[in-house]
Amino acid sequence: MNSIIFKTILLFTLIQIGCRKTNVFNPTRPDPHSFSRPDLAITTHLDLNIRLNFDQKKIQGTASWKIQHNASDRIIFDIMDLTIDSVILSDKNQNTAFAEFYVQTQDSILGDELVIKIHSNTEQLTIHYSTSEDAMALQWLDAELTSSKKYPCLFTQSQSIYARSWIPCQDGPAIRFTYNATVQVPVGMMALMSATNPTQKNKDGIYSFKMEYPIPAYLMALAVGDFSFSPIGARTGVYADSMILSEASWEFADLEKMVNSAESLYGPYAWSRYDVIVLPTGFPFGGMENPRLTFLTPTIIAGDRSLTSLLAHELAHSWSGNLVTNASWQDFWLNEGFTTYFESRIMENLYGKEYADMLSLLGQQDLKKTLKDMADQPGMSKLKLDLWNKDPELSLSDIAYEKGKLLLRYLEERIGREEWDLFLKAYFKHFAFKSNSTEGFLQFFNNHFPQIDIKVLDTMHLFIYQEGIPDFKPGWSTKLFDQVDSIRNLFYQTYDLKKNLTANWSTHEWLHFIRGMDLSKSEEFISALEKQYQLSESKNSELAFAWFIYLIQSGNSMKFKDPINRFLEKTGRRKFVLPLYEALAEHGQMEWANGSFSNFRRHYHPVTIQSIERVLIH
């Protein structure tokens, strides 16, 4: 029997009996993480009309899609645990008809394939659907888990492939669309999206939104809760629970300056307004760059504006990621490497080179640790990844961020900053509101620098396609960290860290101090540092996290079990809680880890829960 016919029959049989199959390579499907076939039919605009039921933890409504096709007989959407009730087709004369559709169970990672039969003249289709209580993108929080404790809260996290769990869509970053939305929520709550937004609650709980610029599905975002707004500048402001709004507004006072700084580097901000929202503690990431409304973790609020480089990072995404988007998650470094580099340039503009260099050196430390942790899977240390049959979440590592940034820094130093900046401006302008691949970037680079030294091209290819890091030492100043090293060595001898020596330290000096401590130091040493600085009670989440990791790895965690548990309870940011659970599991505290996770899991977003379960549940 012909092997292709056999594989087709086998595939059909597996679908019919409801078995899950692996996500095999399909050369006719351009994106390894989307079942959509844009060559057959593609979505161009969404009219979303939904209502939220907090009692059932469910979103229900319609997604009306305008589509383009060349007389295709079908269009394919991505869905994940959605219930599809019906689909209605429309033509240009507004004639309607119920559509035939079917759902193919495909993959435990990617979800399901929704295939809708269309006619040659179909221009729009309306999908009636509802979400599952277990939707991966959605975190439903009871009122008691918010700051004000007055209303419950919902927020989404669509990146990387979870938009399909709350909207039937073509969930690949290369497919962009505009959207309008109507969202009905309980009276007394405010709804916000990655679009035009209200600044006050309305009386009926019905909110309307518009995003006139085309975005990929992973940038679809919704937050609903007891939010208030405070302006910062002419086109910037912050939303937050009223209990923490004043703190957030003070912490983000430089937001307008950051927008101006970014524009001075790489051209006009293209999205009209730039607002941010501080979400409850369960938000799984530091920030998510949803257009016009960056979602932020409350762990950024340290009371001293010391963690606002995160703001610069999410703002930079308005160019690299939102304006110019990776064509697939295999090219994720195009989003995050560019953004991490851009973040550094903004911080240098605002706070000086030595400050920015400290951030870069900390990033280098993170990269070295990631490479060490990846020793058993070196292929994941490439910038250009092969993610067929793999979870796209695997791309979310310091490789994309810090190795990508290192490549761009290498090019800056070889080409010269002035000429490099001109290139980046041209890059953002050329690919504005488009998606791009690694190969597309290389072609654009080659066209822009036709006389570039072949050694530079060779090194670029080593960065992108080879494992590990090429031999390159960037010109970052280590002066401030060298001083920290000297003070740490002095503390080793005296067990007395005089406060006049640390009075002017930023968070970054403290992180370098803690990360560089000898794990074999005695309990007396640890007690002396804790007594002098109360690090276990620090309101700075970065410092508390670094200290707790050190305590666990050095075998001194039990004396600090209560503050570590308080941190795990009040912090849902995956960057912090996942490594803490991993460290507990690796250092003989699995019972503690499982008990704490069982107690606190309702505080965490599904994305965070899934990651922790991979560590603790075997």
Tab-separated table of C-alpha atoms in Angstrom, residues 105-553:
chain	number	residue	atom	x	y	z
A	105	THR	CA	-9.422	16.162	18.354
A	106	GLN	CA	-5.813	16.730	17.509
A	107	ASP	CA	-3.259	17.286	20.207
A	108	SER	CA	-3.015	17.517	23.981
A	109	ILE	CA	-0.823	20.617	23.640
A	110	LEU	CA	-2.450	22.455	20.737
A	111	GLY	CA	-6.095	21.699	21.393
A	112	ASP	CA	-8.544	21.011	18.588
A	113	GLU	CA	-9.122	21.868	14.960
A	114	LEU	CA	-12.449	23.512	14.151
A	115	VAL	CA	-13.237	23.026	10.453
A	116	ILE	CA	-16.100	25.115	9.044
A	117	LYS	CA	-17.463	24.523	5.571
A	118	ILE	CA	-17.938	27.787	3.676
A	119	HIS	CA	-19.310	28.828	0.300
A	120	SER	CA	-17.557	30.560	-2.547
A	121	ASN	CA	-19.286	33.837	-1.636
A	122	THR	CA	-18.921	33.632	2.163
A	123	GLU	CA	-17.508	36.862	3.580
A	124	GLN	CA	-18.316	36.508	7.263
A	125	LEU	CA	-19.112	33.800	9.771
A	126	THR	CA	-20.435	33.979	13.320
A	127	ILE	CA	-19.436	31.335	15.851
A	128	HIS	CA	-21.675	30.881	18.904
A	129	TYR	CA	-19.554	29.404	21.685
A	130	SER	CA	-18.722	29.183	25.383
A	131	THR	CA	-15.534	28.582	27.319
A	132	SER	CA	-14.586	25.859	29.767
A	133	GLU	CA	-14.058	26.483	33.454
A	134	ASP	CA	-10.540	25.145	32.894
A	135	ALA	CA	-9.653	27.495	30.019
A	136	MET	CA	-5.865	27.911	29.989
A	137	ALA	CA	-5.964	31.638	29.254
A	138	LEU	CA	-8.379	32.551	32.040
A	139	GLN	CA	-7.847	33.147	35.727
A	140	TRP	CA	-11.043	33.691	37.696
A	141	LEU	CA	-10.328	35.103	41.149
A	142	ASP	CA	-12.772	35.331	44.016
A	143	ALA	CA	-13.074	38.747	45.653
A	144	GLU	CA	-11.013	37.654	48.656
A	145	LEU	CA	-7.968	37.219	46.388
A	146	THR	CA	-8.021	40.862	45.246
A	147	SER	CA	-6.671	43.912	47.087
A	148	SER	CA	-10.009	45.588	47.767
A	149	LYS	CA	-11.884	42.281	48.282
A	150	LYS	CA	-15.056	43.926	46.931
A	151	TYR	CA	-15.467	42.228	43.549
A	152	PRO	CA	-14.095	39.122	41.857
A	153	CYS	CA	-11.650	39.468	38.980
A	154	LEU	CA	-10.907	37.863	35.633
A	155	PHE	CA	-7.898	38.347	33.405
A	156	THR	CA	-6.543	36.586	30.345
A	157	GLN	CA	-3.072	35.466	29.317
A	158	SER	CA	-3.255	34.552	25.628
A	159	GLN	CA	0.431	34.136	24.829
A	160	SER	CA	1.564	31.851	23.422
A	161	ILE	CA	-1.299	29.674	22.135
A	162	TYR	CA	-4.066	30.236	24.664
A	163	ALA	CA	-6.211	32.810	22.873
A	164	ARG	CA	-7.889	29.724	21.372
A	165	SER	CA	-9.126	28.767	24.841
A	166	TRP	CA	-11.369	31.852	25.104
A	167	ILE	CA	-11.960	32.848	21.453
A	168	PRO	CA	-12.203	30.544	18.414
A	169	CYS	CA	-9.467	32.015	16.231
A	170	GLN	CA	-6.592	31.351	13.869
A	171	ASP	CA	-4.093	31.375	16.686
A	172	GLY	CA	-0.783	31.917	14.941
A	173	PRO	CA	1.370	35.070	15.300
A	174	ALA	CA	1.641	35.497	11.508
A	175	ILE	CA	-2.121	36.091	11.172
A	176	ARG	CA	-3.210	39.614	12.112
A	177	PHE	CA	-6.672	41.148	12.374
A	178	THR	CA	-8.482	44.210	13.678
A	179	TYR	CA	-11.304	43.899	16.182
A	180	ASN	CA	-14.304	45.472	17.873
A	181	ALA	CA	-15.728	44.020	21.061
A	182	THR	CA	-18.739	44.337	23.322
A	183	VAL	CA	-18.263	42.859	26.782
A	184	GLN	CA	-20.994	42.514	29.407
A	185	VAL	CA	-19.834	42.207	33.013
A	186	PRO	CA	-21.521	42.450	36.431
A	187	VAL	CA	-22.535	45.988	37.364
A	188	GLY	CA	-19.895	47.675	39.504
A	189	MET	CA	-16.955	46.187	37.636
A	190	MET	CA	-14.791	47.648	34.861
A	191	ALA	CA	-13.793	45.810	31.688
A	192	LEU	CA	-10.563	46.625	29.838
A	193	MET	CA	-8.993	45.211	26.673
A	194	SER	CA	-5.975	45.546	24.407
A	195	ALA	CA	-7.822	48.353	22.615
A	196	THR	CA	-9.410	51.746	23.300
A	197	ASN	CA	-10.429	51.743	26.948
A	198	PRO	CA	-12.729	53.572	29.362
A	199	THR	CA	-11.312	55.480	32.313
A	200	GLN	CA	-14.403	55.107	34.505
A	201	LYS	CA	-16.902	52.398	35.324
A	202	ASN	CA	-20.281	52.659	33.621
A	203	LYS	CA	-23.719	52.018	35.081
A	204	ASP	CA	-24.867	49.060	32.987
A	205	GLY	CA	-21.721	46.904	32.905
A	206	ILE	CA	-21.588	46.872	29.092
A	207	TYR	CA	-18.312	48.070	27.561
A	208	SER	CA	-17.327	48.629	23.929
A	209	PHE	CA	-13.817	48.401	22.490
A	210	LYS	CA	-12.034	49.046	19.212
A	211	MET	CA	-8.599	48.021	17.960
A	212	GLU	CA	-8.122	49.514	14.527
A	213	TYR	CA	-4.571	48.228	14.047
A	214	PRO	CA	-4.086	44.570	13.037
A	215	ILE	CA	-2.770	42.341	15.829
A	216	PRO	CA	-2.146	38.594	16.194
A	217	ALA	CA	-4.436	36.531	18.425
A	218	TYR	CA	-1.916	36.205	21.249
A	219	LEU	CA	-2.290	39.943	21.873
A	220	MET	CA	-6.014	39.633	22.534
A	221	ALA	CA	-6.492	40.554	26.183
A	222	LEU	CA	-9.298	41.154	28.664
A	223	ALA	CA	-9.285	42.187	32.327
A	224	VAL	CA	-12.389	42.647	34.458
A	225	GLY	CA	-12.444	43.771	38.072
A	226	ASP	CA	-12.615	46.617	40.559
A	227	PHE	CA	-10.253	48.874	38.621
A	228	SER	CA	-9.714	52.633	38.727
A	229	PHE	CA	-7.597	54.880	36.510
A	230	SER	CA	-4.951	57.503	37.199
A	231	PRO	CA	-3.310	59.517	34.392
A	232	ILE	CA	0.468	59.868	34.350
A	233	GLY	CA	1.146	61.865	31.180
A	234	ALA	CA	-0.655	63.117	28.089
A	235	ARG	CA	-0.904	59.613	26.620
A	236	THR	CA	-0.032	57.374	29.561
A	237	GLY	CA	-1.796	56.186	32.684
A	238	VAL	CA	-2.269	53.315	35.093
A	239	TYR	CA	-5.237	51.125	36.018
A	240	ALA	CA	-5.244	49.218	39.289
A	241	ASP	CA	-7.383	48.099	42.166
A	242	SER	CA	-8.299	51.270	44.054
A	243	MET	CA	-6.421	50.002	47.120
A	244	ILE	CA	-3.059	50.123	45.312
A	245	LEU	CA	-3.694	52.760	42.624
A	246	SER	CA	-1.786	55.570	44.333
A	247	GLU	CA	1.222	53.294	44.956
A	248	ALA	CA	1.245	52.183	41.326
A	249	SER	CA	0.894	55.731	40.006
A	250	TRP	CA	3.885	56.857	42.083
A	251	GLU	CA	5.968	53.827	41.089
A	252	PHE	CA	5.374	54.441	37.366
A	253	ALA	CA	5.964	58.203	37.380
A	254	ASP	CA	8.582	57.930	34.602
A	255	LEU	CA	6.242	56.158	32.175
A	256	GLU	CA	5.724	59.144	29.869
A	257	LYS	CA	9.483	59.771	29.879
A	258	MET	CA	10.022	56.177	28.816
A	259	VAL	CA	7.686	56.581	25.831
A	260	ASN	CA	9.511	59.741	24.786
A	261	SER	CA	12.876	58.014	25.181
A	262	ALA	CA	11.763	55.026	23.109
A	263	GLU	CA	10.502	57.287	20.328
A	264	SER	CA	13.789	59.168	20.238
A	265	LEU	CA	15.559	55.879	19.597
A	266	TYR	CA	13.431	54.023	17.070
A	267	GLY	CA	10.619	56.186	15.757
A	268	PRO	CA	7.061	57.207	16.626
A	269	TYR	CA	4.907	55.179	18.996
A	270	ALA	CA	2.262	53.704	16.691
A	271	TRP	CA	-0.529	52.728	19.111
A	272	SER	CA	-1.932	56.110	20.237
A	273	ARG	CA	-2.005	55.584	24.034
A	274	TYR	CA	0.244	53.536	26.308
A	275	ASP	CA	-1.463	52.570	29.543
A	276	VAL	CA	-0.649	49.830	32.033
A	277	ILE	CA	-2.763	47.795	34.438
A	278	VAL	CA	-1.588	46.231	37.693
A	279	LEU	CA	-3.370	42.909	38.105
A	280	PRO	CA	-3.824	40.745	41.227
A	281	THR	CA	-0.964	38.614	42.471
A	282	GLY	CA	-1.979	35.581	40.394
A	283	PHE	CA	-0.825	37.153	37.122
A	284	PRO	CA	1.780	34.649	35.891
A	285	PHE	CA	4.343	36.962	34.269
A	286	GLY	CA	6.183	40.160	35.023
A	287	GLY	CA	4.322	41.849	32.219
A	288	MET	CA	2.439	41.114	29.034
A	289	GLU	CA	2.735	43.618	26.217
A	290	ASN	CA	-0.910	43.728	25.164
A	291	PRO	CA	-1.277	46.702	22.787
A	292	ARG	CA	-2.341	49.937	24.490
A	293	LEU	CA	-2.638	48.170	27.850
A	294	THR	CA	0.361	46.329	29.259
A	295	PHE	CA	-0.637	43.800	31.928
A	296	LEU	CA	1.673	43.957	34.973
A	297	THR	CA	2.388	41.923	38.077
A	298	PRO	CA	2.067	43.748	41.413
A	299	THR	CA	5.550	42.450	42.272
A	300	ILE	CA	6.921	45.374	40.269
A	301	ILE	CA	5.735	47.754	43.004
A	302	ALA	CA	8.742	47.923	45.324
A	303	GLY	CA	8.170	51.389	46.774
A	304	ASP	CA	11.412	52.797	45.363
A	305	ARG	CA	10.943	52.625	41.552
A	306	SER	CA	13.806	50.134	41.416
A	307	LEU	CA	12.077	47.495	39.262
A	308	THR	CA	10.743	49.691	36.483
A	309	SER	CA	13.064	48.227	33.858
A	310	LEU	CA	10.142	45.836	33.406
A	311	LEU	CA	8.078	48.802	32.213
A	312	ALA	CA	10.785	49.686	29.702
A	313	HIS	CA	10.753	46.083	28.460
A	314	GLU	CA	6.991	45.936	27.921
A	315	LEU	CA	6.984	49.381	26.308
A	316	ALA	CA	9.747	48.281	23.923
A	317	HIS	CA	7.436	45.485	22.777
A	318	SER	CA	5.263	48.183	21.187
A	319	TRP	CA	7.923	48.132	18.464
A	320	SER	CA	9.493	44.668	18.662
A	321	GLY	CA	6.728	42.122	19.026
A	322	ASN	CA	3.554	44.142	18.614
A	323	LEU	CA	4.552	46.252	15.598
A	324	VAL	CA	6.919	43.665	14.095
A	325	THR	CA	5.949	40.173	15.223
A	326	ASN	CA	7.710	36.813	15.087
A	327	ALA	CA	6.151	34.746	12.305
A	328	SER	CA	6.033	31.684	14.561
A	329	TRP	CA	7.156	30.762	18.066
A	330	GLN	CA	10.227	29.196	16.468
A	331	ASP	CA	11.355	32.796	15.808
A	332	PHE	CA	10.522	34.004	19.327
A	333	TRP	CA	13.923	35.665	19.708
A	334	LEU	CA	12.833	38.279	17.175
A	335	ASN	CA	10.293	39.435	19.740
A	336	GLU	CA	12.259	39.070	22.949
A	337	GLY	CA	15.885	39.541	21.883
A	338	PHE	CA	15.060	42.826	20.168
A	339	THR	CA	12.920	43.923	23.114
A	340	THR	CA	15.539	43.109	25.751
A	341	TYR	CA	18.124	45.042	23.743
A	342	PHE	CA	15.692	47.957	23.300
A	343	GLU	CA	14.890	47.911	27.043
A	344	SER	CA	18.584	48.344	27.805
A	345	ARG	CA	18.820	51.332	25.481
A	346	ILE	CA	15.813	53.005	27.119
A	347	MET	CA	17.280	52.470	30.589
A	348	GLU	CA	20.624	53.873	29.449
A	349	ASN	CA	18.892	56.953	28.035
A	350	LEU	CA	17.028	57.594	31.269
A	351	TYR	CA	19.416	56.466	34.010
A	352	GLY	CA	22.883	56.256	32.497
A	353	LYS	CA	25.227	53.625	31.102
A	354	GLU	CA	26.467	52.155	34.402
A	355	TYR	CA	22.887	51.527	35.565
A	356	ALA	CA	21.928	49.887	32.256
A	357	ASP	CA	25.112	47.815	32.263
A	358	MET	CA	24.242	46.352	35.657
A	359	LEU	CA	20.949	45.133	34.202
A	360	SER	CA	22.801	43.633	31.244
A	361	LEU	CA	25.273	41.831	33.507
A	362	LEU	CA	22.438	40.366	35.579
A	363	GLY	CA	20.898	39.185	32.331
A	364	GLN	CA	24.202	37.518	31.455
A	365	GLN	CA	24.129	35.707	34.784
A	366	ASP	CA	20.619	34.456	33.988
A	367	LEU	CA	21.763	33.308	30.560
A	368	LYS	CA	24.700	31.329	31.958
A	369	LYS	CA	22.406	29.605	34.452
A	370	THR	CA	19.908	28.756	31.685
A	371	LEU	CA	22.655	27.260	29.521
A	372	LYS	CA	23.797	25.142	32.465
A	373	ASP	CA	20.240	23.970	33.119
A	374	MET	CA	19.857	23.098	29.422
A	375	ALA	CA	22.910	20.853	29.310
A	376	ASP	CA	20.721	17.830	28.528
A	377	GLN	CA	18.817	19.602	25.719
A	378	PRO	CA	21.404	21.769	23.950
A	379	GLY	CA	19.224	22.198	20.856
A	380	MET	CA	17.019	24.568	22.847
A	381	SER	CA	19.954	26.959	23.208
A	382	LYS	CA	19.680	28.003	19.560
A	383	LEU	CA	17.923	31.236	18.686
A	384	LYS	CA	16.111	29.687	15.732
A	385	LEU	CA	14.249	26.744	17.231
A	386	ASP	CA	12.695	23.613	15.814
A	387	LEU	CA	9.446	23.330	17.768
A	388	TRP	CA	7.504	20.825	15.698
A	389	ASN	CA	5.998	18.353	18.178
A	390	LYS	CA	7.038	20.625	21.065
A	391	ASP	CA	5.178	22.958	23.401
A	392	PRO	CA	5.781	26.577	22.322
A	393	GLU	CA	6.162	27.481	25.992
A	394	LEU	CA	9.642	25.914	25.703
A	395	SER	CA	10.710	28.975	23.731
A	396	LEU	CA	10.077	31.221	26.751
A	397	SER	CA	13.589	31.054	28.151
A	398	ASP	CA	16.530	33.386	28.646
A	399	ILE	CA	17.909	32.121	25.331
A	400	ALA	CA	15.412	34.202	23.363
A	401	TYR	CA	15.808	37.191	25.680
A	402	GLU	CA	19.471	37.348	26.613
A	403	LYS	CA	21.184	35.463	23.790
A	404	GLY	CA	19.052	37.454	21.347
A	405	LYS	CA	20.053	40.686	23.061
A	406	LEU	CA	23.704	39.605	22.997
A	407	LEU	CA	23.551	39.122	19.222
A	408	LEU	CA	22.147	42.627	18.735
A	409	ARG	CA	24.764	44.066	21.051
A	410	TYR	CA	27.431	42.268	19.016
A	411	LEU	CA	26.084	43.881	15.846
A	412	GLU	CA	25.946	47.309	17.487
A	413	GLU	CA	29.617	47.056	18.474
A	414	ARG	CA	30.713	45.780	15.047
A	415	ILE	CA	28.648	48.221	12.964
A	416	GLY	CA	28.668	51.254	15.240
A	417	ARG	CA	25.745	52.557	17.289
A	418	GLU	CA	24.725	55.388	14.970
A	419	GLU	CA	24.513	53.222	11.869
A	420	TRP	CA	22.958	50.359	13.832
A	421	ASP	CA	20.186	52.623	15.112
A	422	LEU	CA	19.419	53.761	11.571
A	423	PHE	CA	19.087	50.118	10.594
A	424	LEU	CA	16.687	49.372	13.446
A	425	LYS	CA	14.502	52.354	12.554
A	426	ALA	CA	14.358	51.119	8.976
A	427	TYR	CA	13.577	47.593	10.182
A	428	PHE	CA	10.625	48.664	12.315
A	429	LYS	CA	9.306	50.896	9.553
A	430	HIS	CA	9.607	48.259	6.825
A	431	PHE	CA	7.896	45.460	8.778
A	432	ALA	CA	5.354	47.614	10.653
A	433	PHE	CA	2.138	45.675	11.398
A	434	LYS	CA	3.624	42.589	9.774
A	435	SER	CA	5.172	39.338	10.905
A	436	ASN	CA	8.733	38.318	10.160
A	437	SER	CA	10.879	35.203	10.323
A	438	THR	CA	14.521	34.799	11.253
A	439	GLU	CA	15.329	34.337	7.578
A	440	GLY	CA	13.377	37.500	6.737
A	441	PHE	CA	15.477	39.413	9.258
A	442	LEU	CA	18.703	38.045	7.796
A	443	GLN	CA	17.659	38.962	4.266
A	444	PHE	CA	16.733	42.498	5.325
A	445	PHE	CA	20.056	42.805	7.169
A	446	ASN	CA	22.022	41.590	4.158
A	447	ASN	CA	20.209	44.021	1.861
A	448	HIS	CA	20.904	46.894	4.258
A	449	PHE	CA	24.588	46.000	4.769
A	450	PRO	CA	25.720	44.486	1.437
A	451	GLN	CA	29.402	45.150	2.224
A	452	ILE	CA	29.383	43.691	5.724
A	453	ASP	CA	32.446	41.699	6.792
A	454	ILE	CA	31.891	37.995	6.160
A	455	LYS	CA	33.165	37.297	9.690
A	456	VAL	CA	30.206	39.256	11.090
A	457	LEU	CA	27.771	37.194	9.004
A	458	ASP	CA	29.435	33.982	10.150
A	459	THR	CA	29.105	35.025	13.797
A	460	MET	CA	25.456	35.966	13.262
A	461	HIS	CA	24.764	32.498	11.941
A	462	LEU	CA	26.575	30.950	14.924
A	463	PHE	CA	24.346	32.948	17.292
A	464	ILE	CA	21.176	31.983	15.438
A	465	TYR	CA	21.654	28.396	14.320
A	466	GLN	CA	24.257	26.934	16.685
A	467	GLU	CA	24.059	25.802	20.291
A	468	GLY	CA	25.622	27.835	23.085
A	469	ILE	CA	27.167	31.297	22.875
A	470	PRO	CA	29.864	32.449	20.435
A	471	ASP	CA	33.014	33.926	21.943
A	472	PHE	CA	32.012	37.566	22.445
A	473	LYS	CA	32.520	39.814	25.452
A	474	PRO	CA	30.384	42.957	25.219
A	475	GLY	CA	31.685	46.285	26.449
A	476	TRP	CA	29.571	46.436	29.595
A	477	SER	CA	31.154	48.180	32.576
A	478	THR	CA	31.643	45.933	35.636
A	479	LYS	CA	32.767	48.810	37.876
A	480	LEU	CA	29.762	48.839	40.198
A	481	PHE	CA	29.606	45.071	40.522
A	482	ASP	CA	33.363	44.918	41.187
A	483	GLN	CA	32.737	47.182	44.174
A	484	VAL	CA	29.970	44.839	45.357
A	485	ASP	CA	32.361	41.877	45.092
A	486	SER	CA	34.870	43.677	47.312
A	487	ILE	CA	32.230	44.477	49.928
A	488	ARG	CA	30.975	40.872	49.898
A	489	ASN	CA	34.516	39.605	50.495
A	490	LEU	CA	34.833	42.015	53.411
A	491	PHE	CA	31.584	40.679	54.878
A	492	TYR	CA	32.947	37.136	54.642
A	493	GLN	CA	35.693	38.228	57.049
A	494	THR	CA	33.739	40.402	59.496
A	495	TYR	CA	30.102	39.235	59.276
A	496	ASP	CA	29.308	42.952	59.476
A	497	LEU	CA	27.849	44.586	56.376
A	498	LYS	CA	27.922	48.233	57.374
A	499	LYS	CA	24.896	50.132	56.096
A	500	ASN	CA	26.984	53.077	54.926
A	501	LEU	CA	28.509	50.689	52.356
A	502	THR	CA	25.114	49.715	50.931
A	503	ALA	CA	23.229	52.986	51.394
A	504	ASN	CA	23.274	53.848	47.687
A	505	TRP	CA	22.791	50.341	46.344
A	506	SER	CA	20.054	49.705	43.827
A	507	THR	CA	18.198	46.407	43.572
A	508	HIS	CA	20.788	45.360	41.001
A	509	GLU	CA	23.769	45.635	43.366
A	510	TRP	CA	21.862	43.659	45.989
A	511	LEU	CA	20.985	40.919	43.494
A	512	HIS	CA	24.618	40.631	42.455
A	513	PHE	CA	25.643	40.464	46.131
A	514	ILE	CA	23.193	37.637	46.942
A	515	ARG	CA	23.734	35.672	43.740
A	516	GLY	CA	27.478	35.650	44.342
A	517	MET	CA	27.358	34.370	47.922
A	518	ASP	CA	29.136	31.145	48.782
A	519	LEU	CA	26.595	28.373	49.409
A	520	SER	CA	28.839	26.816	52.055
A	521	LYS	CA	28.667	29.774	54.434
A	522	SER	CA	27.586	29.038	57.993
A	523	GLU	CA	24.272	29.630	59.707
A	524	GLU	CA	26.024	32.373	61.681
A	525	PHE	CA	26.856	34.156	58.435
A	526	ILE	CA	23.247	33.918	57.229
A	527	SER	CA	21.863	35.031	60.597
A	528	ALA	CA	24.131	38.078	60.604
A	529	LEU	CA	22.967	39.199	57.157
A	530	GLU	CA	19.303	38.574	58.002
A	531	LYS	CA	19.590	40.443	61.299
A	532	GLN	CA	21.139	43.486	59.646
A	533	TYR	CA	18.842	43.708	56.584
A	534	GLN	CA	15.727	41.539	57.213
A	535	LEU	CA	15.892	40.241	53.643
A	536	SER	CA	13.235	37.604	54.308
A	537	GLU	CA	10.728	40.399	54.952
A	538	SER	CA	11.752	42.566	52.013
A	539	LYS	CA	8.938	44.218	50.053
A	540	ASN	CA	11.185	43.994	47.014
A	541	SER	CA	10.128	40.721	45.383
A	542	GLU	CA	13.364	40.339	43.397
A	543	LEU	CA	15.485	40.564	46.558
A	544	ALA	CA	13.219	38.303	48.601
A	545	PHE	CA	13.213	35.705	45.827
A	546	ALA	CA	17.013	35.742	45.446
A	547	TRP	CA	17.433	35.400	49.218
A	548	PHE	CA	14.961	32.518	49.484
A	549	ILE	CA	16.658	30.646	46.639
A	550	TYR	CA	19.992	31.050	48.428
A	551	LEU	CA	18.513	29.820	51.707
A	552	ILE	CA	17.061	26.704	50.080
A	553	GLN	CA	20.173	25.879	48.067
